[in-house]
Amino acid sequence: MRRRRKNSVVCACSALIVFGCLCLTSYMLKDLVWEAIMEKYAQKDELPVMVPSEEKTNLLVAENTVMAGKKEAREEFTEERTEEKETRGITEEGTLEPAESAGEVLHFIDAWEEWHDMVIDEKIPKHDYNFTLLKNTGQDVDYVGDKEYYVRKGVDVSYHQGTIDWARVRNSGIEFAFIRIGYRGYGQNGKLREDSQFKENIVSASQAGLDVGVYLFSQAINEEEALEEAHFVIDQLQEAGVALTLPVVYDPELIRDDKARTDHISGKQFTENSIVFCEKIKEAGYEPMIYSNMVWEAFYFDLNRLTDYQIWYADYEKIPQTPYWFSFWQYSCNGKVDGISGRVDLNLQFIAEQEQGE
């Protein structure tokens, strides 16, 4: 009887321990999700610092519901766009066809699977990469056999990737990284904040032997705010004390799924903001670069005024659609790299062969 009672006590204790571990794991996972949501709302500058637990739970439920709805809508939308692509006879990389009077027209598809037409400006410098040499294996992209250019592989990261093992990243073949230095919230307050992983990433990536650059997520609505962003970047770089070997990138963004302070900013203003930022960065001794994509090049940026700056071009089609010059191509937002948990953006840097010996 005593042994049976002892065994019952042991079983009860074990059950309590297991139950406690499960509760602790659930609590930790909930906090991780909550931390991610708080960071998202911090970018909007509209969530109070302290939130009642009941409201926190409601926010978590709402966030999960919204994400599930977006995924379902995205799948339906992708099917519709695939049918449209087949109907119009347009290849995945886009096609060129002559316009009657204005010159060549580029039919291109954006990151939201929407089609657009753009008249190609003959005055803007064009790239001369040979995209028949691109080797696309689904996850990985390479560019081999061009006597004029060679490529290096890189990533761009922010707090979203968490703690990164940069030694493993370097050993996997990644040679460079662009690290988010900070962001301006897209709510009306538009506060500037440092990325919570910036200093850890910039120091560790540099120590692991990667070339490093930084980017700022901008929501500037005028030149004054763009200049403020440039000063913010310069101050953070000086405080970090790490020498950059790649450019400082200006990353103006449109917010597609929420109301944002930049919703009604004109392409002319975005161009002015970019120039002000880049000139201040150049004045401070750093090399500026502008993050772009096909929509920005077609409808926002005045590229004729931005030819003094390098372009980091984002396009997730199998072949870059832009006819215009760029030096970095962000080809995926869904990559996997050893040393980084979860998904990460992948990039190629195109380098002229004559620069290799310089």
Short mmCIF file of C-alpha atoms in Angstrom, two decimals:
data_model
loop_
_atom_site.label_atom_id
_atom_site.label_comp_id
_atom_site.label_asym_id
_atom_site.label_seq_id
_atom_site.Cartn_x
_atom_site.Cartn_y
_atom_site.Cartn_z
CA MET A 1 0.00 0.00 0.00
CA ARG A 2 2.84 2.40 0.89
CA ARG A 3 4.68 1.66 -2.37
CA ARG A 4 1.46 2.20 -4.36
CA ARG A 5 0.90 5.57 -2.61
CA LYS A 6 4.51 6.54 -3.30
CA ASN A 7 4.12 5.68 -6.99
CA SER A 8 0.92 7.75 -7.15
CA VAL A 9 2.71 10.73 -5.65
CA VAL A 10 5.58 10.38 -8.14
CA CYS A 11 3.13 10.20 -11.07
CA ALA A 12 1.24 13.25 -9.80
CA CYS A 13 4.48 15.21 -9.43
CA SER A 14 5.62 14.21 -12.91
CA ALA A 15 2.29 15.29 -14.37
CA LEU A 16 2.55 18.64 -12.62
CA ILE A 17 6.10 19.14 -13.93
CA VAL A 18 5.02 18.31 -17.51
CA PHE A 19 2.01 20.62 -17.20
CA GLY A 20 4.24 23.39 -15.86
CA CYS A 21 6.70 22.99 -18.74
CA LEU A 22 3.86 23.13 -21.27
CA CYS A 23 2.46 26.28 -19.66
CA LEU A 24 5.90 27.90 -19.61
CA THR A 25 6.52 27.01 -23.27
CA SER A 26 3.12 28.40 -24.25
CA TYR A 27 3.78 31.59 -22.29
CA MET A 28 7.20 32.03 -23.92
CA LEU A 29 5.82 31.47 -27.43
CA LYS A 30 3.01 33.95 -26.75
CA ASP A 31 5.55 36.53 -25.61
CA LEU A 32 7.65 35.97 -28.73
CA VAL A 33 4.60 36.53 -30.94
CA TRP A 34 3.64 39.55 -28.87
CA GLU A 35 7.15 41.01 -29.20
CA ALA A 36 6.93 40.71 -32.99
CA ILE A 37 3.54 42.43 -33.02
CA MET A 38 4.80 45.21 -30.76
CA GLU A 39 7.72 45.81 -33.14
CA LYS A 40 5.29 45.99 -36.06
CA TYR A 41 3.14 48.56 -34.28
CA ALA A 42 6.23 50.47 -33.15
CA GLN A 43 6.92 51.06 -36.83
CA LYS A 44 3.51 52.67 -37.03
CA ASP A 45 4.07 54.67 -33.81
CA GLU A 46 0.50 54.11 -32.66
CA LEU A 47 0.55 51.44 -29.93
CA PRO A 48 0.78 52.47 -26.23
CA VAL A 49 3.79 51.18 -24.32
CA MET A 50 1.58 49.41 -21.75
CA VAL A 51 -1.34 47.33 -23.01
CA PRO A 52 -3.87 45.53 -20.73
CA SER A 53 -3.57 41.74 -20.89
CA GLU A 54 -7.12 41.36 -22.27
CA GLU A 55 -6.37 43.82 -25.05
CA LYS A 56 -3.06 42.03 -25.68
CA THR A 57 -4.93 38.74 -26.17
CA ASN A 58 -7.42 40.40 -28.51
CA LEU A 59 -4.57 41.86 -30.56
CA LEU A 60 -2.92 38.44 -30.86
CA VAL A 61 -6.17 36.86 -32.04
CA ALA A 62 -6.81 39.70 -34.47
CA GLU A 63 -3.29 39.48 -35.87
CA ASN A 64 -3.63 35.74 -36.50
CA THR A 65 -7.03 36.24 -38.16
CA VAL A 66 -5.71 38.98 -40.45
CA MET A 67 -2.65 36.95 -41.46
CA ALA A 68 -4.78 33.90 -42.26
CA GLY A 69 -7.11 36.03 -44.37
CA LYS A 70 -4.21 37.63 -46.22
CA LYS A 71 -2.69 34.23 -47.02
CA GLU A 72 -5.99 32.95 -48.46
CA ALA A 73 -6.54 36.14 -50.47
CA ARG A 74 -2.96 36.01 -51.74
CA GLU A 75 -3.38 32.43 -53.01
CA GLU A 76 -6.59 33.34 -54.87
CA PHE A 77 -4.99 36.48 -56.28
CA THR A 78 -1.93 34.55 -57.50
CA GLU A 79 -4.17 32.10 -59.38
CA GLU A 80 -5.96 35.00 -61.09
CA ARG A 81 -2.69 36.65 -62.10
CA THR A 82 -1.34 33.37 -63.49
CA GLU A 83 -4.41 33.07 -65.71
CA GLU A 84 -3.98 36.69 -66.81
CA LYS A 85 -0.31 36.08 -67.63
CA GLU A 86 -1.21 33.08 -69.80
CA THR A 87 -4.01 35.00 -71.55
CA ARG A 88 -1.74 37.94 -72.38
CA GLY A 89 1.10 35.67 -73.46
CA ILE A 90 3.63 37.42 -71.23
CA THR A 91 6.69 35.58 -69.97
CA GLU A 92 7.66 35.50 -66.30
CA GLU A 93 10.47 37.98 -66.83
CA GLY A 94 8.27 40.46 -68.74
CA THR A 95 8.42 41.33 -72.42
CA LEU A 96 9.31 44.27 -74.59
CA GLU A 97 7.24 45.39 -77.52
CA PRO A 98 7.50 48.54 -79.64
CA ALA A 99 5.11 51.40 -78.92
CA GLU A 100 3.67 53.37 -81.81
CA SER A 101 5.27 56.69 -80.88
CA ALA A 102 6.83 56.85 -77.43
CA GLY A 103 9.48 54.13 -77.81
CA GLU A 104 9.66 50.69 -76.24
CA VAL A 105 7.12 49.69 -73.61
CA LEU A 106 8.00 47.29 -70.80
CA HIS A 107 5.20 45.08 -69.45
CA PHE A 108 6.22 44.14 -65.93
CA ILE A 109 4.78 42.48 -62.86
CA ASP A 110 5.27 43.79 -59.33
CA ALA A 111 5.71 42.00 -55.99
CA TRP A 112 1.92 41.92 -55.49
CA GLU A 113 1.40 40.12 -58.82
CA GLU A 114 -0.04 43.22 -60.51
CA TRP A 115 0.82 44.07 -64.12
CA HIS A 116 1.99 47.50 -65.34
CA ASP A 117 3.28 49.17 -68.50
CA MET A 118 6.25 51.53 -68.56
CA VAL A 119 7.74 53.51 -71.42
CA ILE A 120 11.51 52.98 -71.38
CA ASP A 121 13.46 56.23 -71.07
CA GLU A 122 16.35 56.07 -73.51
CA LYS A 123 18.26 58.76 -71.60
CA ILE A 124 18.66 56.65 -68.45
CA PRO A 125 21.77 54.42 -68.35
CA LYS A 126 21.04 50.74 -69.06
CA HIS A 127 22.71 47.64 -67.69
CA ASP A 128 24.48 45.21 -70.02
CA TYR A 129 24.25 42.03 -67.96
CA ASN A 130 23.69 38.80 -69.89
CA PHE A 131 20.76 37.19 -68.08
CA THR A 132 20.96 34.03 -70.17
CA LEU A 133 23.89 33.22 -67.85
CA LEU A 134 21.71 33.25 -64.72
CA LYS A 135 21.50 29.83 -63.11
CA ASN A 136 18.28 29.53 -61.10
CA THR A 137 17.82 26.38 -59.03
CA GLY A 138 14.77 27.57 -57.11
CA GLN A 139 16.44 28.41 -53.80
CA ASP A 140 19.77 29.52 -55.23
CA VAL A 141 20.69 31.89 -58.06
CA ASP A 142 24.10 32.26 -59.66
CA TYR A 143 25.61 34.09 -62.63
CA VAL A 144 28.47 32.30 -64.36
CA GLY A 145 30.35 32.67 -67.65
CA ASP A 146 30.27 36.43 -68.27
CA LYS A 147 33.69 37.80 -69.25
CA GLU A 148 32.58 41.30 -68.25
CA TYR A 149 31.04 40.69 -64.81
CA TYR A 150 31.17 38.32 -61.87
CA VAL A 151 28.88 38.17 -58.82
CA ARG A 152 29.03 37.80 -55.05
CA LYS A 153 26.24 36.49 -52.83
CA GLY A 154 24.84 38.38 -49.86
CA VAL A 155 21.95 38.86 -47.45
CA ASP A 156 20.13 41.77 -45.87
CA VAL A 157 18.86 41.44 -42.31
CA SER A 158 17.07 43.21 -39.48
CA TYR A 159 15.76 42.30 -36.01
CA HIS A 160 13.31 39.95 -37.76
CA GLN A 161 16.11 37.38 -38.20
CA GLY A 162 16.87 37.36 -34.46
CA THR A 163 20.34 36.35 -33.28
CA ILE A 164 22.54 35.33 -36.21
CA ASP A 165 25.58 33.04 -36.25
CA TRP A 166 27.66 35.12 -38.65
CA ALA A 167 30.57 32.66 -38.76
CA ARG A 168 28.21 30.00 -40.15
CA VAL A 169 26.73 32.53 -42.56
CA ARG A 170 30.20 33.34 -43.90
CA ASN A 171 31.13 29.66 -44.15
CA SER A 172 27.99 29.02 -46.20
CA GLY A 173 29.37 31.19 -49.01
CA ILE A 174 27.74 34.53 -48.16
CA GLU A 175 30.25 37.35 -48.71
CA PHE A 176 28.35 40.50 -47.78
CA ALA A 177 25.44 41.79 -45.71
CA PHE A 178 23.28 44.89 -45.62
CA ILE A 179 22.08 45.45 -42.07
CA ARG A 180 19.11 47.57 -41.10
CA ILE A 181 20.37 50.44 -38.99
CA GLY A 182 16.93 51.78 -38.15
CA TYR A 183 13.55 52.90 -39.39
CA ARG A 184 11.06 55.76 -39.26
CA GLY A 185 7.57 54.79 -38.12
CA TYR A 186 4.90 55.08 -40.78
CA GLY A 187 2.30 56.55 -38.38
CA GLN A 188 1.75 60.28 -38.17
CA ASN A 189 4.42 60.75 -35.47
CA GLY A 190 7.09 59.27 -37.71
CA LYS A 191 9.60 58.52 -34.96
CA LEU A 192 13.12 57.40 -35.85
CA ARG A 193 14.29 54.25 -34.06
CA GLU A 194 17.43 52.15 -34.15
CA ASP A 195 16.97 48.51 -35.18
CA SER A 196 17.26 46.49 -31.96
CA GLN A 197 19.77 44.06 -33.53
CA PHE A 198 21.82 46.63 -35.46
CA LYS A 199 24.91 46.88 -33.27
CA GLU A 200 25.11 43.13 -32.66
CA ASN A 201 24.75 42.42 -36.38
CA ILE A 202 27.17 45.04 -37.68
CA VAL A 203 29.93 44.08 -35.24
CA SER A 204 29.53 40.31 -35.55
CA ALA A 205 29.17 40.28 -39.35
CA SER A 206 32.28 42.42 -39.74
CA GLN A 207 34.27 40.23 -37.33
CA ALA A 208 33.19 37.14 -39.31
CA GLY A 209 34.79 38.60 -42.43
CA LEU A 210 31.75 39.80 -44.37
CA ASP A 211 31.66 43.10 -46.21
CA VAL A 212 28.98 45.20 -44.53
CA GLY A 213 26.69 48.06 -45.46
CA VAL A 214 23.55 49.46 -43.82
CA TYR A 215 20.08 50.53 -44.86
CA LEU A 216 17.46 52.82 -43.35
CA PHE A 217 13.73 52.19 -43.76
CA SER A 218 12.48 55.68 -44.61
CA GLN A 219 9.08 57.27 -44.25
CA ALA A 220 10.25 60.85 -44.77
CA ILE A 221 7.60 63.18 -46.17
CA ASN A 222 9.93 66.10 -47.01
CA GLU A 223 13.59 67.07 -47.37
CA GLU A 224 13.88 68.10 -43.71
CA GLU A 225 12.94 64.62 -42.55
CA ALA A 226 15.24 62.99 -45.12
CA LEU A 227 18.11 65.10 -43.78
CA GLU A 228 17.16 64.09 -40.24
CA GLU A 229 17.34 60.45 -41.32
CA ALA A 230 20.80 60.97 -42.78
CA HIS A 231 22.04 62.54 -39.52
CA PHE A 232 20.49 59.64 -37.59
CA VAL A 233 22.39 57.11 -39.72
CA ILE A 234 25.68 58.98 -39.38
CA ASP A 235 25.31 59.22 -35.60
CA GLN A 236 24.52 55.49 -35.28
CA LEU A 237 27.48 54.53 -37.45
CA GLN A 238 29.86 56.67 -35.44
CA GLU A 239 28.53 55.18 -32.21
CA ALA A 240 28.90 51.59 -33.55
CA GLY A 241 32.51 52.29 -34.59
CA VAL A 242 32.55 49.74 -37.45
CA ALA A 243 34.05 50.71 -40.81
CA LEU A 244 31.67 50.09 -43.71
CA THR A 245 32.87 48.33 -46.84
CA LEU A 246 29.54 48.69 -48.69
CA PRO A 247 27.16 51.63 -49.22
CA VAL A 248 24.65 53.32 -46.93
CA VAL A 249 21.25 52.60 -48.48
CA TYR A 250 18.22 54.86 -48.55
CA ASP A 251 15.11 52.65 -48.54
CA PRO A 252 11.89 54.65 -49.09
CA GLU A 253 8.91 52.35 -48.79
CA LEU A 254 5.21 52.37 -49.65
CA ILE A 255 2.93 50.76 -47.05
CA ARG A 256 0.44 48.63 -48.96
CA ASP A 257 -1.62 47.11 -46.13
CA ASP A 258 -2.22 50.09 -43.85
CA LYS A 259 -2.67 53.86 -43.80
CA ALA A 260 0.73 55.59 -43.80
CA ARG A 261 2.15 59.10 -43.57
CA THR A 262 3.70 58.69 -47.06
CA ASP A 263 0.46 57.70 -48.81
CA HIS A 264 0.13 60.96 -50.71
CA ILE A 265 3.79 61.83 -51.28
CA SER A 266 4.61 62.49 -54.93
CA GLY A 267 7.35 60.85 -56.95
CA LYS A 268 9.04 64.23 -57.21
CA GLN A 269 9.16 64.50 -53.41
CA PHE A 270 10.50 60.96 -53.03
CA THR A 271 13.25 61.87 -55.51
CA GLU A 272 14.09 65.07 -53.61
CA ASN A 273 14.21 63.13 -50.34
CA SER A 274 16.56 60.56 -51.84
CA ILE A 275 18.95 63.20 -53.15
CA VAL A 276 19.06 65.10 -49.85
CA PHE A 277 19.77 61.87 -47.93
CA CYS A 278 22.42 60.63 -50.35
CA GLU A 279 24.27 63.96 -50.55
CA LYS A 280 24.50 64.20 -46.76
CA ILE A 281 25.75 60.61 -46.54
CA LYS A 282 28.34 61.36 -49.23
CA GLU A 283 29.39 64.52 -47.38
CA ALA A 284 30.04 62.40 -44.27
CA GLY A 285 32.45 60.17 -46.20
CA TYR A 286 30.17 57.22 -46.94
CA GLU A 287 29.00 55.89 -50.29
CA PRO A 288 25.22 56.31 -50.76
CA MET A 289 22.91 53.90 -52.59
CA ILE A 290 19.15 53.83 -53.24
CA TYR A 291 16.88 50.81 -52.83
CA SER A 292 14.47 50.52 -55.73
CA ASN A 293 12.13 48.23 -57.64
CA MET A 294 10.28 48.25 -60.93
CA VAL A 295 7.27 50.20 -59.63
CA TRP A 296 9.49 52.93 -58.17
CA GLU A 297 11.52 53.17 -61.37
CA ALA A 298 8.38 53.34 -63.51
CA PHE A 299 6.17 55.69 -61.49
CA TYR A 300 8.05 57.42 -58.65
CA PHE A 301 11.75 58.07 -59.05
CA ASP A 302 13.09 60.56 -61.57
CA LEU A 303 16.00 58.30 -62.45
CA ASN A 304 17.60 60.99 -64.62
CA ARG A 305 18.37 62.86 -61.38
CA LEU A 306 19.68 59.79 -59.54
CA THR A 307 22.42 58.64 -61.90
CA ASP A 308 25.17 59.67 -59.42
CA TYR A 309 24.10 56.93 -57.00
CA GLN A 310 24.27 53.16 -57.02
CA ILE A 311 20.98 51.27 -57.24
CA TRP A 312 20.00 48.23 -55.20
CA TYR A 313 17.21 46.71 -57.28
CA ALA A 314 14.57 44.36 -55.81
CA ASP A 315 12.74 41.95 -58.11
CA TYR A 316 11.56 38.43 -57.26
CA GLU A 317 10.97 37.31 -60.83
CA LYS A 318 13.40 34.75 -62.26
CA ILE A 319 15.07 37.46 -64.34
CA PRO A 320 15.36 41.15 -63.33
CA GLN A 321 12.80 43.08 -65.36
CA THR A 322 14.40 46.51 -65.31
CA PRO A 323 16.34 47.71 -68.36
CA TYR A 324 18.12 50.27 -66.19
CA TRP A 325 21.50 49.99 -64.52
CA PHE A 326 21.87 48.52 -61.04
CA SER A 327 24.75 47.02 -59.07
CA PHE A 328 22.88 44.87 -56.49
CA TRP A 329 19.89 42.61 -57.13
CA GLN A 330 17.67 41.43 -54.27
CA TYR A 331 16.23 38.32 -55.89
CA SER A 332 14.41 36.63 -53.01
CA CYS A 333 12.70 37.45 -49.72
CA ASN A 334 12.28 33.79 -48.88
CA GLY A 335 15.83 32.45 -48.70
CA LYS A 336 17.44 29.99 -46.32
CA VAL A 337 21.02 30.47 -45.12
CA ASP A 338 22.96 28.42 -42.59
CA GLY A 339 23.34 30.46 -39.39
CA ILE A 340 20.08 32.39 -39.86
CA SER A 341 16.84 31.02 -38.44
CA GLY A 342 13.79 31.53 -40.60
CA ARG A 343 13.65 33.24 -43.98
CA VAL A 344 16.00 35.95 -45.21
CA ASP A 345 16.45 38.24 -48.23
CA LEU A 346 19.06 37.06 -50.76
CA ASN A 347 21.13 39.27 -53.06
CA LEU A 348 23.68 39.24 -55.85
CA GLN A 349 26.27 41.97 -56.36
CA PHE A 350 27.36 42.46 -59.99
CA ILE A 351 31.00 43.53 -60.25
CA ALA A 352 32.87 44.49 -63.43
CA GLU A 353 35.81 42.15 -64.03
CA GLN A 354 38.28 45.04 -64.30
CA GLU A 355 37.36 46.07 -60.72
CA GLN A 356 38.55 42.72 -59.36
CA GLY A 357 42.21 43.68 -59.60
CA GLU A 358 41.72 47.19 -58.24
#
